[in-house]
Short mmCIF file of C-alpha atoms in Angstrom, two decimals:
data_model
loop_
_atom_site.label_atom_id
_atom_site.label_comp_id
_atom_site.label_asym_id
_atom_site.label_seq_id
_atom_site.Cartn_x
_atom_site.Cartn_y
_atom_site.Cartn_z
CA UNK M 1 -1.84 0.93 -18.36
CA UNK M 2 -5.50 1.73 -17.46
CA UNK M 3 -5.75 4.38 -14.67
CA UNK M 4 -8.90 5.30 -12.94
CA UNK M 5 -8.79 8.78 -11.34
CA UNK M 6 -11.18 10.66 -9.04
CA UNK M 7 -12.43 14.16 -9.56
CA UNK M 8 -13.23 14.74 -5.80
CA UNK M 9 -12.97 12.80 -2.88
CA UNK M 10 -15.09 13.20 0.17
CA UNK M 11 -14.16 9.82 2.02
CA UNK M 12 -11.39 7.92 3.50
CA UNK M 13 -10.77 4.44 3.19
CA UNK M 14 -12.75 4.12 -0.45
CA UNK M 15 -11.64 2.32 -3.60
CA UNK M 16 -11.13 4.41 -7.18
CA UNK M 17 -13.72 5.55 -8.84
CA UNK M 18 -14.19 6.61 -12.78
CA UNK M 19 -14.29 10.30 -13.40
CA UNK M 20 -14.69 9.71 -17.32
CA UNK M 21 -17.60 10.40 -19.25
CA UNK M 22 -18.30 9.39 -23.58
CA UNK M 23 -20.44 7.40 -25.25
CA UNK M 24 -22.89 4.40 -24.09
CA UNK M 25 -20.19 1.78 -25.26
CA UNK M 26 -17.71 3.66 -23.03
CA UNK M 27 -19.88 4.33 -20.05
CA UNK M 28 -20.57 0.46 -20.14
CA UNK M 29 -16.61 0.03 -20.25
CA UNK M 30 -16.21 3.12 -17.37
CA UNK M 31 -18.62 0.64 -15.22
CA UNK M 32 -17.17 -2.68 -15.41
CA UNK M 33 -13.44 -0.50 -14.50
CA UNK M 34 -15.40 0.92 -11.76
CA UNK M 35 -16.70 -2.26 -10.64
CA UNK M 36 -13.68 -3.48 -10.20
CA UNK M 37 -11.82 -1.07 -9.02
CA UNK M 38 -14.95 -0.63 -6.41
CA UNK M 39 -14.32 -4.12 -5.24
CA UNK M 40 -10.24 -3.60 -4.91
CA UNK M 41 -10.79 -0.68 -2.78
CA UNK M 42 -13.36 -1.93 -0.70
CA UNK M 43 -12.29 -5.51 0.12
CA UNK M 44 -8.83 -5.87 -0.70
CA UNK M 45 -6.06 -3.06 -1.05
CA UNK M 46 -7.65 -0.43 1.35
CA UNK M 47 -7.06 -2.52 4.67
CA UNK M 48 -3.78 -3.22 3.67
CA UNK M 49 -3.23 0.35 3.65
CA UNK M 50 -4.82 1.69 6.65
CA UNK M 51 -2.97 -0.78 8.36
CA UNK M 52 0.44 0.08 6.83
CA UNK M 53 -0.41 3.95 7.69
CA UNK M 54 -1.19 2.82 11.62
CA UNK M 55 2.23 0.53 12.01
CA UNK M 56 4.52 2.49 9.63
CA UNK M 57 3.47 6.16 9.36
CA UNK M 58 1.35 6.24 12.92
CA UNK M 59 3.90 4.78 15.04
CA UNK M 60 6.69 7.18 14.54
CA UNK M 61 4.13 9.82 16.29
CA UNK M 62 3.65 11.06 19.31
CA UNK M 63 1.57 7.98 20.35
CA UNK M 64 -2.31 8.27 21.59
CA UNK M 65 -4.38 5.33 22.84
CA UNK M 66 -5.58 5.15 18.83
CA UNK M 67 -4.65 5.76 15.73
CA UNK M 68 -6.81 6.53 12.90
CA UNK M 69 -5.71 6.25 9.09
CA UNK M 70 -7.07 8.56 6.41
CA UNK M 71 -6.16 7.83 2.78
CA UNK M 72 -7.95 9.76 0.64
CA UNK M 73 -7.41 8.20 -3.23
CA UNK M 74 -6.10 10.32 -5.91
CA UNK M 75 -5.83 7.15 -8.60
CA UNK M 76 -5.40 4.00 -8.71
CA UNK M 77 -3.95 0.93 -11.43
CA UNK M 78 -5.06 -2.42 -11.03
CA UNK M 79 -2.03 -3.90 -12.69
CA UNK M 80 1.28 -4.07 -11.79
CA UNK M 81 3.89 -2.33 -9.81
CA UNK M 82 6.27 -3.69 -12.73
CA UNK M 83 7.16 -6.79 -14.67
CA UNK M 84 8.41 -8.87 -11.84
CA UNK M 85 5.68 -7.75 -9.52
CA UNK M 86 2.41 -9.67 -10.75
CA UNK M 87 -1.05 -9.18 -8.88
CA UNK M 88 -0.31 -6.10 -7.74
CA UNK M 89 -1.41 -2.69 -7.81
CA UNK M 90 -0.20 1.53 -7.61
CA UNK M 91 -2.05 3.72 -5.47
CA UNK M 92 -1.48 7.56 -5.19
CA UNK M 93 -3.20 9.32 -2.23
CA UNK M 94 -2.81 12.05 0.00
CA UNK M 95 -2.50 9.44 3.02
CA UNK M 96 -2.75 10.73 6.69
CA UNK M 97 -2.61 9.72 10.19
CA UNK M 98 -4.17 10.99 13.25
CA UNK M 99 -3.04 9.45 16.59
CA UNK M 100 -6.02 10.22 19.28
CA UNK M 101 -6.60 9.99 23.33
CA UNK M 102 -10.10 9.30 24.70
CA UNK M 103 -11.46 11.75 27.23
CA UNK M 104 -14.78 11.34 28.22
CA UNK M 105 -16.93 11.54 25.02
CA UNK M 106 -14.09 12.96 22.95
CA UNK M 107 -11.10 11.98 21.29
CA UNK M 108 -8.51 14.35 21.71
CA UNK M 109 -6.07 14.70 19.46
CA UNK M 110 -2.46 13.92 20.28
CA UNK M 111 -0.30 14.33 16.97
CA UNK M 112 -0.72 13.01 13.17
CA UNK M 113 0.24 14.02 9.60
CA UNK M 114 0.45 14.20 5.88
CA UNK M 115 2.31 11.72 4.35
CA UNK M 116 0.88 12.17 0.03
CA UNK M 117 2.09 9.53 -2.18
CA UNK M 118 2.59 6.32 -4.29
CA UNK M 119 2.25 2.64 -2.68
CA UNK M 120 3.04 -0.08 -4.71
CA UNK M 121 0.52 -3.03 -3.12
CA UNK M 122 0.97 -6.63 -3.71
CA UNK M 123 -1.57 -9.56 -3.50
CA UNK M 124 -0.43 -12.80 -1.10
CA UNK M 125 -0.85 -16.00 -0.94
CA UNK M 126 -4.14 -15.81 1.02
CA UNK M 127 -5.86 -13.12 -1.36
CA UNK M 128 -4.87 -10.57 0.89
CA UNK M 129 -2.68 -7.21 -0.41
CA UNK M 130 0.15 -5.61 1.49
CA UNK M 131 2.35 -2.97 1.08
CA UNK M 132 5.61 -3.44 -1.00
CA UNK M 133 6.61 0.37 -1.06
CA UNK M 134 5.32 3.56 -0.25
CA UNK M 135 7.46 6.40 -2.03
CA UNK M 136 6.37 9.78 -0.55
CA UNK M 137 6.31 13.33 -1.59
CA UNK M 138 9.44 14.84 0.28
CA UNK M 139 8.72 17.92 3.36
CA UNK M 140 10.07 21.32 2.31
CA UNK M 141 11.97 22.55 -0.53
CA UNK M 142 11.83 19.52 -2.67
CA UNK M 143 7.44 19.45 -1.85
CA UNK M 144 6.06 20.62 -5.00
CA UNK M 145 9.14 18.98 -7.54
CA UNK M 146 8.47 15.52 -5.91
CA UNK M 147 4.79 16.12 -5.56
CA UNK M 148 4.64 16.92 -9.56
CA UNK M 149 6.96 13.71 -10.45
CA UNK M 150 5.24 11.12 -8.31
CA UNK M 151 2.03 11.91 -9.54
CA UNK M 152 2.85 12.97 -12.96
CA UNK M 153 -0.28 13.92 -14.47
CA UNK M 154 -2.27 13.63 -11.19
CA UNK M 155 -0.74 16.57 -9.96
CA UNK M 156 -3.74 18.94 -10.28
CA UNK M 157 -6.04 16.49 -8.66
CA UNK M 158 -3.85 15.83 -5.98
CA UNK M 159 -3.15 19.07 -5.48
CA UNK M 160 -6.98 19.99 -5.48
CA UNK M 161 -7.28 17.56 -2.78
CA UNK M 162 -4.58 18.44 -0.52
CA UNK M 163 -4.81 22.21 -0.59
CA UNK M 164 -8.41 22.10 0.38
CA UNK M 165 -8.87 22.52 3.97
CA UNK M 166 -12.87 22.02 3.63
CA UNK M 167 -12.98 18.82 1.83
CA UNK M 168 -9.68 17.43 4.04
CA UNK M 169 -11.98 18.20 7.30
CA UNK M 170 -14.75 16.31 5.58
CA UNK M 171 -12.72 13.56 4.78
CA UNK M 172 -10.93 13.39 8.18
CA UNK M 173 -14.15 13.39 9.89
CA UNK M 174 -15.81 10.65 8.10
CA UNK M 175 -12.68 8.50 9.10
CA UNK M 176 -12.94 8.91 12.49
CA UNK M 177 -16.83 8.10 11.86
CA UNK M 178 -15.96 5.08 10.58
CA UNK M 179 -13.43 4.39 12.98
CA UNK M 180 -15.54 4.85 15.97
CA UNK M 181 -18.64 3.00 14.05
CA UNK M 182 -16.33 -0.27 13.35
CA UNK M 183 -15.02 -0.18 16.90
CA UNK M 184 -18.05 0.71 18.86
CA UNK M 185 -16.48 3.81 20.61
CA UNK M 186 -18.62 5.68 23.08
CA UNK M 187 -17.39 8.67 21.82
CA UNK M 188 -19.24 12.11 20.09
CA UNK M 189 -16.52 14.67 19.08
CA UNK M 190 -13.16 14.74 18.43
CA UNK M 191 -10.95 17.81 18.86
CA UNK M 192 -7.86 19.23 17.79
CA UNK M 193 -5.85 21.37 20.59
CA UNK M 194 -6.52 25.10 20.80
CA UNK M 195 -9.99 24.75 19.06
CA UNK M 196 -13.39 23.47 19.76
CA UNK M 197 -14.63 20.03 19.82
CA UNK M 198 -16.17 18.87 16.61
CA UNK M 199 -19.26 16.79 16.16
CA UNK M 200 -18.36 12.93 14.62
CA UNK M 201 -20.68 12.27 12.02
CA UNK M 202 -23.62 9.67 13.40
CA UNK M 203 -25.00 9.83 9.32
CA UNK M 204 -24.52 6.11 8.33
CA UNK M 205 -21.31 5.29 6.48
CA UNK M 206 -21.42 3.56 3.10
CA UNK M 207 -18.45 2.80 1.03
CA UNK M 208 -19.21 3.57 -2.44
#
């Protein structure tokens, strides 16, 4: 099995992207993986599960006018989920949700969450992925026991990820960027109760 993990994520909504480093004959092999990886995560698997986050994670919040998914990618494996699941592929993220009301030039937020785990993704008939399963790291006592077995190895990076507030800002705020750029939003900040509004991002958004 050929795993691709990241060393730091900034974005939401990217594909995987090669961490490794070696020789020329293995940065040329590190490439074509990224490639296409790259390609899976930007064109195929990644709407399949924003969308899966929005009806299946999103909806079982206190609902806003919008919802806004934010899965930031800890690995990813282009094969299978198993033997009897071809075309398909395992993604671990720290995957969350932010449900949001409009007022005025902000969004306000309403309620959302962290929901860090595996989804097992499967390609359809039309070339399109969707979600088979999604097993999740479990709330409270059992956190850090299910964290550690679903992503096995991964744990540090996830980890890394998750416990940084900074970089899950950063992350959050380029989704909502992104969001508001795809859906032509006449909105400038978003804020979270109790604090002050934030600035959205206007830098243009590039998956990488």
């Amino acid at each position: 099995m050929k795993l691709w993990m990241m060393a730091a994520i900034l974005f939401c909504g990217v594909g995987c992207v090669s961490s490794n480093s070696g020789s020329s004959s293995d940065a040329k092999d590190d490439q074509d993986s990224v490639d296409l990886v790259e390609e899976m995560g930007n064109y195929v698997f990644m709407p399949a599960v924003d969308q899966y986050l929005v009806d299946s994670i999103g909806a079982f919040y206190a609902p806003g006018e919008l919802c806004i998914p934010c899965a930031t990618i800890v690995a990813c494996d282009q094969y299978s989920c198993d033997q009897s699941t071809p075309d398909s592929v395992l993604v671990w993220g720290d995957f969350w949700v932010f449900n949001f009301n409009v007022a005025g030039d902000t969004l306000k937020t309403v309620s959302g969450g962290d929901h860090p785990g595996l989804m097992c993704l499967k390609k359809t008939e039309k070339g399109e992925f969707e979600v088979l399963s999604f097993e999740q790291v479990e709330d409270g006592h059992g956190n850090e026991a299910s964290a550690r077995r679903i992503f096995g190895d991964m744990y540090e990076a996830f980890h890394g990820i998750n416990s940084d507030q900074e970089t899950r800002e950063e992350a959050r705020s380029l989704a909502i960027a992104r969001y508001v750029k795809t859906h032509n939003l006449p909105v400038k900040y978003y804020q979270d109760y109790g604090w002050p509004a934030r600035e959205i991002p206007a830098k243009k958004l590039v998956r990488r």
